[in-house]
Amino acid sequence: MYRGGMPRTKGDHEARRRDVSAAVWQVMATRGFAGLTLRAVAAELGATTGLLTHYFPTKRALVEYALDLLEQRTVARPRRSTGPGLAALRDALLDILPLTPDATDSNRIWVASWDTALADPAIGADHARKYAESRARLAQRVAAAQALGELPPGDPDRIAAGAQSFVLGLVVQSLLDPDRFPPERQTELLDDHLAALTARLA
Amino acid sequence: MYRGGMPRTKGDHEARRRDVSAAVWQVMATRGFAGLTLRAVAAELGATTGLLTHYFPTKRALVEYALDLLEQRTVARPRRSTGPGLAALRDALLDILPLTPDATDSNRIWVASWDTALADPAIGADHARKYAESRARLAQRVAAAQALGELPPGDPDRIAAGAQSFVLGLVVQSLLDPDRFPPERQTELLDDHLAALTARLA
């Protein structure tokens, strides 16, 4: 029986878990969900496909693990916090954009996950819920900016839905064409979007 | 030698080509690129996987065919044409949104294709070129609206990049959460975006 790579202690087990997570992340960031296979993760880890089946008995188990990992890393990512009101809305939108290598990897994996989410009703419903929660958090920041007189009146949910759409589309453009959408350009376009929202105040 | 499904005349061949295209399209619209396999297309077509290998000797040949089909159907889709200037810009943006079942299928396939595009440099470069061309066409409409005094001055490329980002993100949200983003809501959010662009004129 093959035991070479199997964990023997709790510490071994935790270390191996971290190695597996890092390998799954790396495969997703370079090959996307279409390239996420037990074989590719095993190769990244320098392990056998047989070992991986102890962690992921099915392709679906691997995909679910990958989506959990994406969610965890998204929740745990560092956040900007430069001020209240409109500054806080801008911070939240900047936090989404692929302005750093880490944020680029995460976004690349989010974009890749959409294909899976659209093909699988359960994953799709979970994605819809996550984006609705994200919109609700943006709407709170919109309402706070309105309370400070930094944004004109209007349905905060609607302004948040527009801002979320804008940022997600900018993520897609920036990933597909990083030469034409470097970080400065992304920031400039976000500031254009915010300036247009505030224009009715002027 | 298996000949049952092979075309014998040019007419047979053309008819079979159309059947294959319809089957590839249907598989992409329901399962995405991750689910696009010779086996799935064969099942959709009611043919053997062996027959399909005459058309697509490799998985990559199938993916390239699918991307060509997506491009052809996008170019050939019906377009709105309600007026010049800002109306023409709005038409072009409405033409992108998933407001009908056909437009929903096409968009679902475009979104699915991004995973493939991000994993494959040649396909990625081709996608970047297509979106740059689309932005250039939008920029022409922005400039025409500015010439008519319907949009304030400003770099047309930059306004077009913002509008394209907004619309692509709205496509993603609408596909992932069609209940919260029915056609009326999509149209309302697009009109909010255009209203914000024109606000500086008021």
Short mmCIF file of C-alpha atoms in Angstrom, two decimals:
data_model
loop_
_atom_site.label_atom_id
_atom_site.label_comp_id
_atom_site.label_asym_id
_atom_site.label_seq_id
_atom_site.Cartn_x
_atom_site.Cartn_y
_atom_site.Cartn_z
CA MET A 1 0.00 0.00 0.00
CA TYR A 2 1.30 3.43 -0.90
CA ARG A 3 2.00 5.52 2.23
CA GLY A 4 4.91 7.73 1.19
CA GLY A 5 3.00 10.98 0.95
CA MET A 6 0.30 10.31 3.50
CA PRO A 7 0.23 12.42 6.65
CA ARG A 8 1.29 10.65 9.85
CA THR A 9 0.70 13.39 12.44
CA LYS A 10 -1.67 16.31 12.78
CA GLY A 11 1.20 18.70 11.95
CA ASP A 12 2.07 16.71 8.83
CA HIS A 13 -1.58 16.74 7.87
CA GLU A 14 -1.88 20.54 8.24
CA ALA A 15 1.33 21.11 6.28
CA ARG A 16 0.14 18.81 3.52
CA ARG A 17 -3.22 20.62 3.43
CA ARG A 18 -1.41 23.92 2.88
CA ASP A 19 0.70 22.37 0.11
CA VAL A 20 -2.42 21.02 -1.57
CA SER A 21 -4.15 24.41 -1.30
CA ALA A 22 -1.14 26.17 -2.81
CA ALA A 23 -1.02 23.67 -5.68
CA VAL A 24 -4.77 23.97 -6.41
CA TRP A 25 -4.46 27.78 -6.36
CA GLN A 26 -1.47 27.75 -8.71
CA VAL A 27 -3.20 25.45 -11.20
CA MET A 28 -6.34 27.62 -11.21
CA ALA A 29 -4.36 30.85 -11.61
CA THR A 30 -2.49 29.52 -14.65
CA ARG A 31 -4.93 27.10 -16.29
CA GLY A 32 -8.35 28.13 -15.01
CA PHE A 33 -11.14 25.79 -14.05
CA ALA A 34 -11.05 24.03 -17.41
CA GLY A 35 -7.45 23.02 -16.59
CA LEU A 36 -8.16 22.07 -12.98
CA THR A 37 -7.62 18.30 -12.92
CA LEU A 38 -6.29 15.86 -10.34
CA ARG A 39 -3.41 15.18 -12.70
CA ALA A 40 -2.46 18.89 -12.96
CA VAL A 41 -2.65 19.42 -9.18
CA ALA A 42 -0.59 16.25 -8.60
CA ALA A 43 2.07 17.47 -11.05
CA GLU A 44 2.18 20.91 -9.37
CA LEU A 45 2.54 19.19 -5.99
CA GLY A 46 5.11 16.68 -7.20
CA ALA A 47 2.81 13.90 -5.98
CA THR A 48 0.95 11.01 -7.57
CA THR A 49 -2.62 11.31 -8.84
CA GLY A 50 -3.36 8.43 -6.46
CA LEU A 51 -2.38 10.54 -3.46
CA LEU A 52 -4.69 13.35 -4.62
CA THR A 53 -7.68 11.00 -4.74
CA HIS A 54 -7.37 10.69 -0.94
CA TYR A 55 -8.22 14.39 -0.77
CA PHE A 56 -10.52 14.63 -3.76
CA PRO A 57 -12.36 11.43 -4.61
CA THR A 58 -14.09 13.15 -7.56
CA LYS A 59 -13.55 16.06 -9.95
CA ARG A 60 -16.52 17.76 -8.34
CA ALA A 61 -14.91 17.51 -4.88
CA LEU A 62 -11.83 19.23 -6.32
CA VAL A 63 -13.94 21.99 -7.91
CA GLU A 64 -15.85 22.57 -4.65
CA TYR A 65 -12.59 22.73 -2.72
CA ALA A 66 -11.21 25.22 -5.25
CA LEU A 67 -14.30 27.44 -4.92
CA ASP A 68 -14.07 27.35 -1.11
CA LEU A 69 -10.42 28.32 -1.34
CA LEU A 70 -11.30 31.22 -3.64
CA GLU A 71 -13.97 32.41 -1.20
CA GLN A 72 -11.62 32.13 1.81
CA ARG A 73 -8.81 34.03 0.10
CA THR A 74 -11.22 36.71 -1.11
CA VAL A 75 -12.61 37.22 2.41
CA ALA A 76 -9.10 37.26 3.94
CA ARG A 77 -7.50 39.66 1.45
CA PRO A 78 -6.10 42.98 2.74
CA ARG A 79 -8.52 45.91 2.41
CA ARG A 80 -7.97 49.62 1.82
CA SER A 81 -9.40 52.00 4.39
CA THR A 82 -8.62 55.61 3.51
CA GLY A 83 -11.73 57.38 4.78
CA PRO A 84 -15.53 57.46 5.10
CA GLY A 85 -18.21 58.10 2.49
CA LEU A 86 -17.14 58.28 -1.14
CA ALA A 87 -13.55 57.37 -0.20
CA ALA A 88 -14.81 54.13 1.37
CA LEU A 89 -16.82 53.31 -1.77
CA ARG A 90 -13.73 53.95 -3.90
CA ASP A 91 -11.64 51.76 -1.56
CA ALA A 92 -14.09 48.86 -1.88
CA LEU A 93 -14.06 49.11 -5.68
CA LEU A 94 -10.25 49.40 -5.84
CA ASP A 95 -10.05 46.29 -3.60
CA ILE A 96 -11.82 44.32 -6.35
CA LEU A 97 -9.61 45.41 -9.28
CA PRO A 98 -6.54 43.41 -10.43
CA LEU A 99 -4.05 46.10 -9.38
CA THR A 100 -1.49 43.70 -7.84
CA PRO A 101 -0.21 40.21 -8.82
CA ASP A 102 -2.22 38.60 -5.97
CA ALA A 103 -5.41 40.44 -6.93
CA THR A 104 -4.76 39.45 -10.57
CA ASP A 105 -4.56 35.75 -9.63
CA SER A 106 -7.75 35.94 -7.55
CA ASN A 107 -9.65 37.75 -10.28
CA ARG A 108 -8.38 35.38 -12.91
CA ILE A 109 -9.81 32.51 -10.83
CA TRP A 110 -13.12 34.33 -10.24
CA VAL A 111 -13.53 34.92 -13.98
CA ALA A 112 -12.66 31.28 -14.68
CA SER A 113 -15.24 30.16 -12.10
CA TRP A 114 -18.10 31.80 -14.01
CA ASP A 115 -18.05 29.07 -16.65
CA THR A 116 -18.44 26.45 -13.91
CA ALA A 117 -21.10 28.54 -12.11
CA LEU A 118 -23.19 28.93 -15.28
CA ALA A 119 -23.05 25.17 -15.98
CA ASP A 120 -23.94 24.05 -12.44
CA PRO A 121 -27.15 25.36 -10.81
CA ALA A 122 -25.97 24.86 -7.21
CA ILE A 123 -22.66 26.66 -7.80
CA GLY A 124 -24.50 29.29 -9.84
CA ALA A 125 -26.94 30.00 -6.99
CA ASP A 126 -24.04 30.28 -4.57
CA HIS A 127 -22.27 32.74 -6.88
CA ALA A 128 -25.46 34.81 -7.25
CA ARG A 129 -25.75 34.98 -3.45
CA LYS A 130 -22.11 36.09 -3.04
CA TYR A 131 -22.47 38.86 -5.61
CA ALA A 132 -25.77 40.00 -4.05
CA GLU A 133 -24.01 40.25 -0.67
CA SER A 134 -21.19 42.21 -2.25
CA ARG A 135 -23.71 44.60 -3.85
CA ALA A 136 -25.45 45.06 -0.46
CA ARG A 137 -22.12 46.06 1.11
CA LEU A 138 -21.47 48.52 -1.72
CA ALA A 139 -25.00 49.93 -1.31
CA GLN A 140 -24.23 50.68 2.36
CA ARG A 141 -21.20 52.68 1.26
CA VAL A 142 -23.25 54.47 -1.39
CA ALA A 143 -25.85 55.41 1.25
CA ALA A 144 -23.10 56.64 3.61
CA ALA A 145 -21.64 58.82 0.81
CA GLN A 146 -25.13 60.20 0.12
CA ALA A 147 -25.59 60.97 3.84
CA LEU A 148 -22.36 63.01 3.68
CA GLY A 149 -23.62 64.85 0.58
CA GLU A 150 -20.84 63.33 -1.56
CA LEU A 151 -23.23 61.51 -3.90
CA PRO A 152 -26.57 62.78 -5.21
CA PRO A 153 -29.83 61.15 -4.00
CA GLY A 154 -30.99 57.97 -5.74
CA ASP A 155 -31.62 54.30 -4.95
CA PRO A 156 -28.36 53.06 -3.33
CA ASP A 157 -28.98 49.49 -4.55
CA ARG A 158 -29.23 50.72 -8.12
CA ILE A 159 -26.08 52.84 -7.90
CA ALA A 160 -24.28 49.87 -6.26
CA ALA A 161 -25.45 47.50 -9.02
CA GLY A 162 -24.09 49.92 -11.62
CA ALA A 163 -20.76 50.27 -9.81
CA GLN A 164 -20.41 46.51 -9.38
CA SER A 165 -21.16 45.93 -13.07
CA PHE A 166 -18.62 48.55 -14.06
CA VAL A 167 -15.88 47.06 -11.86
CA LEU A 168 -16.50 43.44 -12.90
CA GLY A 169 -16.37 44.38 -16.58
CA LEU A 170 -13.17 46.34 -15.96
CA VAL A 171 -11.72 43.23 -14.28
CA VAL A 172 -12.49 41.21 -17.41
CA GLN A 173 -10.98 43.79 -19.77
CA SER A 174 -7.88 44.17 -17.60
CA LEU A 175 -7.25 40.42 -17.39
CA LEU A 176 -7.78 39.88 -21.12
CA ASP A 177 -5.69 42.89 -22.12
CA PRO A 178 -3.26 43.81 -19.34
CA ASP A 179 -1.10 45.93 -21.68
CA ARG A 180 -4.00 48.27 -22.46
CA PHE A 181 -5.37 48.19 -18.89
CA PRO A 182 -2.41 48.64 -16.52
CA PRO A 183 -3.21 49.62 -12.89
CA GLU A 184 -3.06 53.39 -13.61
CA ARG A 185 -5.58 53.02 -16.43
CA GLN A 186 -7.93 50.91 -14.28
CA THR A 187 -7.79 53.52 -11.51
CA GLU A 188 -8.38 56.35 -14.00
CA LEU A 189 -11.45 54.59 -15.42
CA LEU A 190 -12.82 53.90 -11.93
CA ASP A 191 -12.38 57.57 -11.07
CA ASP A 192 -14.21 58.50 -14.28
CA HIS A 193 -17.10 56.28 -13.18
CA LEU A 194 -17.21 57.91 -9.73
CA ALA A 195 -16.88 61.40 -11.22
CA ALA A 196 -19.87 60.73 -13.48
CA LEU A 197 -21.91 59.61 -10.44
CA THR A 198 -21.07 62.79 -8.57
CA ALA A 199 -21.54 65.08 -11.60
CA ARG A 200 -25.17 65.79 -10.80
CA LEU A 201 -23.99 67.44 -7.55
CA ALA A 202 -21.88 70.01 -9.35
CA MET B 1 -14.87 1.11 -42.23
CA TYR B 2 -17.64 3.23 -40.70
CA ARG B 3 -19.41 5.36 -43.33
CA GLY B 4 -22.95 5.65 -42.01
CA GLY B 5 -22.81 9.29 -40.98
CA MET B 6 -20.26 10.51 -43.49
CA PRO B 7 -21.35 13.02 -46.10
CA ARG B 8 -21.59 11.65 -49.68
CA THR B 9 -22.50 14.82 -51.60
CA LYS B 10 -21.77 18.51 -51.18
CA GLY B 11 -25.39 19.07 -50.05
CA ASP B 12 -25.09 16.30 -47.45
CA HIS B 13 -21.84 17.81 -46.32
CA GLU B 14 -23.31 21.30 -45.88
CA ALA B 15 -26.34 19.94 -44.02
CA ARG B 16 -24.09 17.91 -41.74
CA ARG B 17 -21.91 21.00 -41.11
CA ARG B 18 -25.00 22.92 -39.98
CA ASP B 19 -26.04 20.06 -37.70
CA VAL B 20 -22.58 19.95 -36.17
CA SER B 21 -22.59 23.74 -35.64
CA ALA B 22 -26.00 23.58 -33.95
CA ALA B 23 -24.82 20.76 -31.68
CA VAL B 24 -21.59 22.56 -30.71
CA TRP B 25 -23.59 25.74 -30.00
CA GLN B 26 -26.12 23.89 -27.86
CA VAL B 27 -23.42 22.15 -25.81
CA MET B 28 -21.61 25.47 -25.21
CA ALA B 29 -24.81 27.28 -24.23
CA THR B 30 -25.72 24.67 -21.62
CA ARG B 31 -22.36 23.34 -20.40
CA GLY B 32 -19.86 26.03 -21.25
CA PHE B 33 -16.36 25.46 -22.56
CA ALA B 34 -15.49 23.20 -19.63
CA GLY B 35 -18.28 20.88 -20.81
CA LEU B 36 -17.38 21.10 -24.52
CA THR B 37 -16.15 17.61 -25.38
CA LEU B 38 -16.35 15.42 -28.46
CA ARG B 39 -18.50 13.04 -26.43
CA ALA B 40 -21.00 15.77 -25.47
CA VAL B 41 -21.26 17.09 -29.05
CA ALA B 42 -21.69 13.53 -30.37
CA ALA B 43 -24.49 12.89 -27.85
CA GLU B 44 -26.21 16.16 -28.82
CA LEU B 45 -25.93 15.21 -32.50
CA GLY B 46 -27.02 11.61 -31.94
CA ALA B 47 -23.77 10.49 -33.61
CA THR B 48 -20.74 8.51 -32.56
CA THR B 49 -17.65 10.10 -31.07
CA GLY B 50 -15.80 8.42 -33.94
CA LEU B 51 -17.76 10.45 -36.49
CA LEU B 52 -16.92 13.68 -34.67
CA THR B 53 -13.20 12.98 -34.87
CA HIS B 54 -13.51 13.35 -38.67
CA TYR B 55 -14.45 16.99 -38.04
CA PHE B 56 -12.36 17.62 -34.94
CA PRO B 57 -9.25 15.50 -34.68
CA THR B 58 -8.33 17.16 -31.35
CA LYS B 59 -10.01 18.94 -28.45
CA ARG B 60 -8.22 22.10 -29.52
CA ALA B 61 -9.71 21.87 -33.04
CA LEU B 62 -13.16 21.67 -31.42
CA VAL B 63 -12.45 24.70 -29.20
CA GLU B 64 -11.18 26.73 -32.18
CA TYR B 65 -14.25 25.79 -34.19
CA ALA B 66 -16.49 26.82 -31.27
CA LEU B 67 -14.75 30.19 -30.98
CA ASP B 68 -15.10 30.79 -34.74
CA LEU B 69 -18.79 29.95 -34.49
CA LEU B 70 -19.20 32.39 -31.60
CA GLU B 71 -17.49 35.12 -33.61
CA GLN B 72 -19.59 34.44 -36.73
CA ARG B 73 -22.87 34.47 -34.81
CA THR B 74 -21.87 37.63 -32.96
CA VAL B 75 -21.05 39.43 -36.22
CA ALA B 76 -24.26 38.19 -37.87
CA ARG B 77 -26.66 39.02 -35.04
CA PRO B 78 -29.47 41.54 -35.68
CA ARG B 79 -28.62 45.12 -34.63
CA ARG B 80 -30.74 47.96 -33.34
CA SER B 81 -30.69 51.20 -35.30
CA THR B 82 -32.97 53.80 -33.73
CA GLY B 83 -31.06 57.00 -34.46
CA PRO B 84 -27.73 58.84 -34.54
CA GLY B 85 -25.51 60.08 -31.72
CA LEU B 86 -26.36 59.00 -28.20
CA ALA B 87 -29.21 56.80 -29.49
CA ALA B 88 -26.69 54.87 -31.63
CA LEU B 89 -24.37 54.43 -28.64
CA ARG B 90 -27.30 53.15 -26.56
CA ASP B 91 -28.29 50.78 -29.41
CA ALA B 92 -24.79 49.31 -29.57
CA LEU B 93 -24.74 48.73 -25.81
CA LEU B 94 -28.26 47.22 -25.79
CA ASP B 95 -27.13 44.91 -28.63
CA ILE B 96 -24.53 43.43 -26.24
CA LEU B 97 -26.84 42.77 -23.27
CA PRO B 98 -28.62 39.41 -22.72
CA LEU B 99 -32.10 40.83 -23.31
CA THR B 100 -33.37 37.89 -25.42
CA PRO B 101 -32.88 34.11 -25.25
CA ASP B 102 -30.51 34.20 -28.26
CA ALA B 103 -28.47 37.04 -26.79
CA THR B 104 -28.40 35.15 -23.48
CA ASP B 105 -26.95 32.04 -25.16
CA SER B 106 -24.31 34.08 -26.99
CA ASN B 107 -23.30 35.94 -23.86
CA ARG B 108 -23.21 32.77 -21.84
CA ILE B 109 -20.76 31.35 -24.39
CA TRP B 110 -18.65 34.54 -24.44
CA VAL B 111 -18.37 34.49 -20.64
CA ALA B 112 -17.47 30.80 -20.73
CA SER B 113 -14.81 31.51 -23.37
CA TRP B 114 -12.89 33.84 -21.03
CA ASP B 115 -11.57 30.90 -18.99
CA THR B 116 -10.18 29.38 -22.20
CA ALA B 117 -8.84 32.75 -23.39
CA LEU B 118 -7.00 33.37 -20.11
CA ALA B 119 -5.40 29.92 -20.20
CA ASP B 120 -4.26 30.07 -23.86
CA PRO B 121 -2.08 32.99 -25.02
CA ALA B 122 -3.09 32.75 -28.70
CA ILE B 123 -6.82 32.69 -27.92
CA GLY B 124 -6.28 35.40 -25.30
CA ALA B 125 -4.56 37.70 -27.82
CA ASP B 126 -7.39 37.13 -30.27
CA HIS B 127 -9.97 38.01 -27.61
CA ALA B 128 -8.05 41.17 -26.64
CA ARG B 129 -8.06 42.23 -30.31
CA LYS B 130 -11.81 41.63 -30.67
CA TYR B 131 -12.62 43.66 -27.56
CA ALA B 132 -10.28 46.46 -28.69
CA GLU B 133 -12.12 46.58 -32.03
CA SER B 134 -15.44 46.67 -30.23
CA ARG B 135 -14.19 49.57 -28.05
CA ALA B 136 -13.03 51.44 -31.17
CA ARG B 137 -16.52 51.13 -32.68
CA LEU B 138 -18.07 52.40 -29.43
CA ALA B 139 -15.59 55.29 -29.37
CA GLN B 140 -16.78 56.34 -32.84
CA ARG B 141 -20.34 56.48 -31.52
CA VAL B 142 -19.20 58.43 -28.44
CA ALA B 143 -17.44 60.96 -30.70
CA ALA B 144 -20.56 61.26 -32.88
CA ALA B 145 -22.71 61.92 -29.78
CA GLN B 146 -20.19 64.55 -28.64
CA ALA B 147 -20.31 66.20 -32.08
CA LEU B 148 -24.11 66.46 -31.67
CA GLY B 149 -23.66 67.99 -28.20
CA GLU B 150 -25.34 64.97 -26.56
CA LEU B 151 -22.27 64.01 -24.52
CA PRO B 152 -19.79 66.36 -22.83
CA PRO B 153 -16.24 66.66 -24.18
CA GLY B 154 -13.67 64.08 -23.08
CA ASP B 155 -11.50 61.33 -24.57
CA PRO B 156 -13.91 59.11 -26.58
CA ASP B 157 -11.67 56.04 -26.08
CA ARG B 158 -11.84 56.50 -22.33
CA ILE B 159 -15.62 56.93 -22.27
CA ALA B 160 -15.96 53.90 -24.57
CA ALA B 161 -13.71 51.80 -22.30
CA GLY B 162 -15.88 52.75 -19.33
CA ALA B 163 -19.10 51.93 -21.19
CA GLN B 164 -17.73 48.60 -22.41
CA SER B 165 -16.62 47.67 -18.88
CA PHE B 166 -20.02 48.58 -17.52
CA VAL B 167 -21.88 46.51 -20.10
CA LEU B 168 -19.65 43.44 -19.80
CA GLY B 169 -20.02 43.43 -16.01
CA LEU B 170 -23.77 43.82 -16.37
CA VAL B 171 -23.74 40.81 -18.72
CA VAL B 172 -21.97 38.76 -16.04
CA GLN B 173 -24.38 39.82 -13.29
CA SER B 174 -27.41 39.20 -15.48
CA LEU B 175 -26.30 35.71 -16.48
CA LEU B 176 -25.39 34.70 -12.92
CA ASP B 177 -28.56 36.16 -11.43
CA PRO B 178 -31.29 36.44 -14.09
CA ASP B 179 -34.05 36.82 -11.46
CA ARG B 180 -32.49 40.01 -10.08
CA PHE B 181 -31.42 41.29 -13.53
CA PRO B 182 -34.36 40.83 -15.91
CA PRO B 183 -34.27 42.79 -19.20
CA GLU B 184 -36.08 45.85 -17.74
CA ARG B 185 -33.53 46.08 -14.92
CA GLN B 186 -30.60 45.76 -17.34
CA THR B 187 -32.04 48.52 -19.51
CA GLU B 188 -32.67 50.74 -16.48
CA LEU B 189 -29.06 50.31 -15.28
CA LEU B 190 -27.71 51.04 -18.77
CA ASP B 191 -29.80 54.21 -18.89
CA ASP B 192 -28.43 55.18 -15.46
CA HIS B 193 -24.91 54.80 -16.86
CA LEU B 194 -25.72 56.97 -19.88
CA ALA B 195 -27.52 59.54 -17.72
CA ALA B 196 -24.43 59.84 -15.49
CA LEU B 197 -22.27 60.40 -18.60
CA THR B 198 -24.54 63.19 -19.82
CA ALA B 199 -25.01 64.76 -16.35
CA ARG B 200 -22.15 67.20 -16.84
CA LEU B 201 -24.10 68.74 -19.71
CA ALA B 202 -27.04 69.67 -17.50
#
